[in-house]
PDB file of C-alpha atoms in Angstrom:
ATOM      1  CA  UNK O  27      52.570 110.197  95.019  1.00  0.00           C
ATOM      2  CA  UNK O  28      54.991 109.965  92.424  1.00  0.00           C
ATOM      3  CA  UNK O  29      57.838 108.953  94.085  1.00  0.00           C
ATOM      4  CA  UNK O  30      56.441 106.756  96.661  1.00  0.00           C
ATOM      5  CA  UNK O  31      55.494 104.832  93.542  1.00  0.00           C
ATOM      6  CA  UNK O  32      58.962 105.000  92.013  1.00  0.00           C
ATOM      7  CA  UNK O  33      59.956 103.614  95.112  1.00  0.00           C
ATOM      8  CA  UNK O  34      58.145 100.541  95.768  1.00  0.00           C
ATOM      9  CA  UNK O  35      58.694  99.605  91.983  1.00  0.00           C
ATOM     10  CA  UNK O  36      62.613  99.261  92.952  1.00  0.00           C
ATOM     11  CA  UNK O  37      61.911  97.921  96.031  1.00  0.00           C
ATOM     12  CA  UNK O  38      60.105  95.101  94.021  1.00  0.00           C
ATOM     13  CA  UNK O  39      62.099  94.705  91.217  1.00  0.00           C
ATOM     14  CA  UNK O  40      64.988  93.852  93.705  1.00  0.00           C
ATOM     15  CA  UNK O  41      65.330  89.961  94.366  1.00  0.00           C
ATOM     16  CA  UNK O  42      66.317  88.865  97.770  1.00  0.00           C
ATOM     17  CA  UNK O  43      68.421  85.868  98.299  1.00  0.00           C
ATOM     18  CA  UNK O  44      68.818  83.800 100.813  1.00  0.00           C
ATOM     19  CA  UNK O  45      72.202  81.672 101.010  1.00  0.00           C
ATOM     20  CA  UNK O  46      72.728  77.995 101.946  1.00  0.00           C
ATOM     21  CA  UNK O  47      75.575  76.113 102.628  1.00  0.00           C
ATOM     22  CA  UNK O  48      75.273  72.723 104.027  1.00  0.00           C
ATOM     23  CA  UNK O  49      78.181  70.036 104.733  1.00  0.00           C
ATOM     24  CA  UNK O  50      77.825  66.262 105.182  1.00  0.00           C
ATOM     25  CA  UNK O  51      80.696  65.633 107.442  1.00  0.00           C
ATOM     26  CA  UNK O  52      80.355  68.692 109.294  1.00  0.00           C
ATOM     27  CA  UNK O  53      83.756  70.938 109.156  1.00  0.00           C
ATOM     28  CA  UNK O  54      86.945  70.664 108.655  1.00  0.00           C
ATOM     29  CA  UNK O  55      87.225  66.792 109.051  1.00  0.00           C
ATOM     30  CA  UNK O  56      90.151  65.041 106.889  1.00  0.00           C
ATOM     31  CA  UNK O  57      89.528  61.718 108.411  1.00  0.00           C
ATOM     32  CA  UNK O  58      85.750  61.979 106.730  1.00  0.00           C
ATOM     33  CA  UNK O  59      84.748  62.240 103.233  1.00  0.00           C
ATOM     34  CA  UNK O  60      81.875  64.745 102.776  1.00  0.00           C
ATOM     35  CA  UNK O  61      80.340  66.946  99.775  1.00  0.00           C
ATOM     36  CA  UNK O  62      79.547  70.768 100.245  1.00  0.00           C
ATOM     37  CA  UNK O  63      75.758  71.635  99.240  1.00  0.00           C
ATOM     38  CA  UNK O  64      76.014  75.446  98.627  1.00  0.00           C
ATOM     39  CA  UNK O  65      72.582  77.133  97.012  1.00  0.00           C
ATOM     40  CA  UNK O  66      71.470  80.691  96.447  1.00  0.00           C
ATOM     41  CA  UNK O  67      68.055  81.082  96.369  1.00  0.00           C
ATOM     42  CA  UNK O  68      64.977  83.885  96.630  1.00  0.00           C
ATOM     43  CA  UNK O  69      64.128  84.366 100.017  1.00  0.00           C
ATOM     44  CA  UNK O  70      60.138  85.174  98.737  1.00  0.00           C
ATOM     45  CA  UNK O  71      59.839  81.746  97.621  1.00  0.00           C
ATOM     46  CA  UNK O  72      58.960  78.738  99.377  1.00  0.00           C
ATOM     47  CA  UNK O  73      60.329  75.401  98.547  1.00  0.00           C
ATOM     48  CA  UNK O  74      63.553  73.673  97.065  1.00  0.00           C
ATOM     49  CA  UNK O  75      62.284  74.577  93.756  1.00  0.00           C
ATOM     50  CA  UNK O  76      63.281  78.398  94.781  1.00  0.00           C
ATOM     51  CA  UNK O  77      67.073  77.361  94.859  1.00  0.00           C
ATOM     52  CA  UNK O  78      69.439  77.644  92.058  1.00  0.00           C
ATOM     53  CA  UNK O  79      73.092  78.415  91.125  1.00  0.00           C
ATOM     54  CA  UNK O  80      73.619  75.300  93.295  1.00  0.00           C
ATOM     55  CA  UNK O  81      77.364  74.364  93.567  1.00  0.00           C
ATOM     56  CA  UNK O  82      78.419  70.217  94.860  1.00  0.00           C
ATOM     57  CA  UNK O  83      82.129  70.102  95.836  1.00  0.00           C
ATOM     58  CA  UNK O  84      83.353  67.236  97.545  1.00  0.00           C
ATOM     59  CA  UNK O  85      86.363  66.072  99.471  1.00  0.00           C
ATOM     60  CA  UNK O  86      89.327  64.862  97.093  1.00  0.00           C
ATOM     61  CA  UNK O  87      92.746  63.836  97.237  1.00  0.00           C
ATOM     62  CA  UNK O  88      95.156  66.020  95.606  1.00  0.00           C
ATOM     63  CA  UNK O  89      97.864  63.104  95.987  1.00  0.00           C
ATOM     64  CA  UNK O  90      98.341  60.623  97.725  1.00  0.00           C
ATOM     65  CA  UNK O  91      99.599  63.078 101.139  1.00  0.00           C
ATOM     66  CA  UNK O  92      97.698  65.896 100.095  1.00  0.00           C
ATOM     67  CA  UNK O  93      93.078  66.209 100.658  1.00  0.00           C
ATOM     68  CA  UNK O  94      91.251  69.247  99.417  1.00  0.00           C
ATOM     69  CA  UNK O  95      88.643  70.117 101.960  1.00  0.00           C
ATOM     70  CA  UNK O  96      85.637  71.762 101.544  1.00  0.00           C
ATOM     71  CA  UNK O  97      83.236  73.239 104.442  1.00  0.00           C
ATOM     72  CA  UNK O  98      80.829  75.747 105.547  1.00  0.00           C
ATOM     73  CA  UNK O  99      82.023  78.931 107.574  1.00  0.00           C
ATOM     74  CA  UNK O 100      79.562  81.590 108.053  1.00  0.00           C
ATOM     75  CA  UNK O 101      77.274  80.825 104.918  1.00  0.00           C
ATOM     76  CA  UNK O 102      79.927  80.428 102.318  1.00  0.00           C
ATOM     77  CA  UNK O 103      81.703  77.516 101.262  1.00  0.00           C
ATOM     78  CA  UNK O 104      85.386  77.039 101.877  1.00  0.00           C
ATOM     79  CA  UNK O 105      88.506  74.905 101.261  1.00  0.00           C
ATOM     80  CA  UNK O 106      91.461  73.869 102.729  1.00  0.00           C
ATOM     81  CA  UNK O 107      94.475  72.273 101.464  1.00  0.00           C
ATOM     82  CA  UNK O 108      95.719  69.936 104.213  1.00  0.00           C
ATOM     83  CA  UNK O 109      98.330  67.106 104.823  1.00  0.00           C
ATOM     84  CA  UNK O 110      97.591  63.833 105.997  1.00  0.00           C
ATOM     85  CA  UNK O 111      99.356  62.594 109.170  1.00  0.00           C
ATOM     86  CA  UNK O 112     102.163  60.400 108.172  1.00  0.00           C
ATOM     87  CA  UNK O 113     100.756  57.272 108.779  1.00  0.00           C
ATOM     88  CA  UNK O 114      97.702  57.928 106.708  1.00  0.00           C
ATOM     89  CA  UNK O 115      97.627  58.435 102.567  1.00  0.00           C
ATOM     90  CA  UNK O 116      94.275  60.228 101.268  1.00  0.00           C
ATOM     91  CA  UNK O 117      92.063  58.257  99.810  1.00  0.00           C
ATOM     92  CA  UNK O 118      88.607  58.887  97.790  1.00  0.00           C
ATOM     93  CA  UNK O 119      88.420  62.139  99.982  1.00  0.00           C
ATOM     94  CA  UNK O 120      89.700  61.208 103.525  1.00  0.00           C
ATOM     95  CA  UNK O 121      92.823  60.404 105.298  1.00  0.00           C
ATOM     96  CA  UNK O 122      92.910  56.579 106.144  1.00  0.00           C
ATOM     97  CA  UNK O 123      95.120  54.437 108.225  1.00  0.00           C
ATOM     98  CA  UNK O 124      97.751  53.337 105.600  1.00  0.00           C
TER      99      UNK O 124
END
Protein backbone atom coordinates (compact mmCIF):
# COMPACT_ATOMS: atom_id res chain seq x y z
CA UNK A 1 0.00 0.00 0.00
CA UNK A 2 2.78 2.05 0.83
CA UNK A 3 4.58 2.18 -2.11
CA UNK A 4 1.89 2.17 -4.61
CA UNK A 5 1.19 5.46 -2.87
CA UNK A 6 4.78 6.68 -3.07
CA UNK A 7 4.40 6.01 -6.52
CA UNK A 8 1.54 7.80 -7.85
CA UNK A 9 2.70 10.90 -5.73
CA UNK A 10 5.87 11.06 -8.25
CA UNK A 11 3.98 10.15 -10.96
CA UNK A 12 1.91 13.37 -10.17
CA UNK A 13 4.30 15.63 -9.09
CA UNK A 14 5.97 15.13 -12.59
CA UNK A 15 4.78 17.83 -15.24
CA UNK A 16 4.41 16.74 -18.76
CA UNK A 17 5.15 19.02 -21.58
CA UNK A 18 4.14 19.17 -24.70
CA UNK A 19 6.42 21.13 -27.34
CA UNK A 20 5.39 23.51 -30.16
CA UNK A 21 7.14 24.92 -32.82
CA UNK A 22 5.35 26.69 -35.50
CA UNK A 23 6.87 28.72 -38.61
CA UNK A 24 5.15 31.37 -40.76
CA UNK A 25 6.93 30.84 -43.96
CA UNK A 26 7.19 27.27 -43.63
CA UNK A 27 11.06 26.00 -43.76
CA UNK A 28 13.98 26.91 -44.84
CA UNK A 29 12.81 29.74 -47.26
CA UNK A 30 15.41 32.79 -47.75
CA UNK A 31 13.32 34.39 -50.35
CA UNK A 32 10.43 34.75 -47.40
CA UNK A 33 10.53 36.55 -44.23
CA UNK A 34 8.91 34.51 -41.40
CA UNK A 35 9.06 34.42 -37.38
CA UNK A 36 9.53 31.04 -35.43
CA UNK A 37 6.66 30.51 -32.67
CA UNK A 38 8.36 27.93 -30.34
CA UNK A 39 6.25 27.17 -26.84
CA UNK A 40 6.61 24.58 -24.12
CA UNK A 41 3.68 23.91 -22.45
CA UNK A 42 1.79 21.18 -19.93
CA UNK A 43 0.31 18.64 -21.87
CA UNK A 44 -2.68 18.30 -18.85
CA UNK A 45 -3.84 21.63 -19.66
CA UNK A 46 -6.11 22.81 -22.17
CA UNK A 47 -5.80 26.10 -23.84
CA UNK A 48 -3.09 28.75 -24.95
CA UNK A 49 -3.07 29.90 -21.48
CA UNK A 50 -1.13 26.40 -20.68
CA UNK A 51 1.92 27.63 -22.84
CA UNK A 52 4.88 29.39 -21.57
CA UNK A 53 8.69 29.80 -21.97
CA UNK A 54 7.53 30.99 -25.43
CA UNK A 55 10.52 32.01 -27.66
CA UNK A 56 9.72 34.61 -31.21
CA UNK A 57 12.78 34.56 -33.53
CA UNK A 58 12.46 35.92 -36.80
CA UNK A 59 14.28 36.03 -40.09
CA UNK A 60 17.16 38.78 -40.15
CA UNK A 61 19.86 39.91 -42.20
CA UNK A 62 23.21 39.48 -40.84
CA UNK A 63 24.56 41.87 -43.75
CA UNK A 64 23.69 42.82 -46.53
CA UNK A 65 24.77 38.97 -48.34
CA UNK A 66 24.29 37.16 -45.32
CA UNK A 67 20.08 36.01 -43.68
CA UNK A 68 19.79 34.16 -40.42
CA UNK A 69 17.07 31.62 -40.80
CA UNK A 70 15.03 30.21 -38.40
CA UNK A 71 12.61 27.00 -38.82
CA UNK A 72 11.00 24.07 -37.36
CA UNK A 73 12.64 20.48 -37.73
CA UNK A 74 11.20 17.81 -35.70
CA UNK A 75 9.69 20.03 -32.80
CA UNK A 76 12.63 22.25 -32.15
CA UNK A 77 13.51 25.39 -33.59
CA UNK A 78 16.52 25.84 -35.82
CA UNK A 79 18.76 28.27 -37.75
CA UNK A 80 20.70 28.55 -40.60
CA UNK A 81 23.20 30.93 -41.72
CA UNK A 82 22.81 31.25 -45.50
CA UNK A 83 24.04 33.42 -48.50
CA UNK A 84 21.95 35.18 -50.77
CA UNK A 85 22.30 34.44 -54.52
CA UNK A 86 24.34 37.11 -56.06
CA UNK A 87 21.84 39.02 -57.55
CA UNK A 88 19.85 39.40 -54.40
CA UNK A 89 21.03 41.51 -51.00
CA UNK A 90 18.96 40.48 -47.72
CA UNK A 91 16.67 42.65 -46.73
CA UNK A 92 14.29 42.96 -43.47
CA UNK A 93 14.66 39.05 -43.35
CA UNK A 94 14.57 37.78 -47.02
CA UNK A 95 16.66 37.72 -50.05
CA UNK A 96 15.21 40.21 -52.70
CA UNK A 97 15.93 40.90 -56.28
CA UNK A 98 18.61 43.68 -55.97
Amino acid sequence: MMRTLLIALVMSASVAHAKVCKDSDQGLIPESAGKVIYSLGDENCLGDSCYRQVVKEFDRCLDSQKLLEFACQQGEIIEKEILCAPDQACRQGACVKK
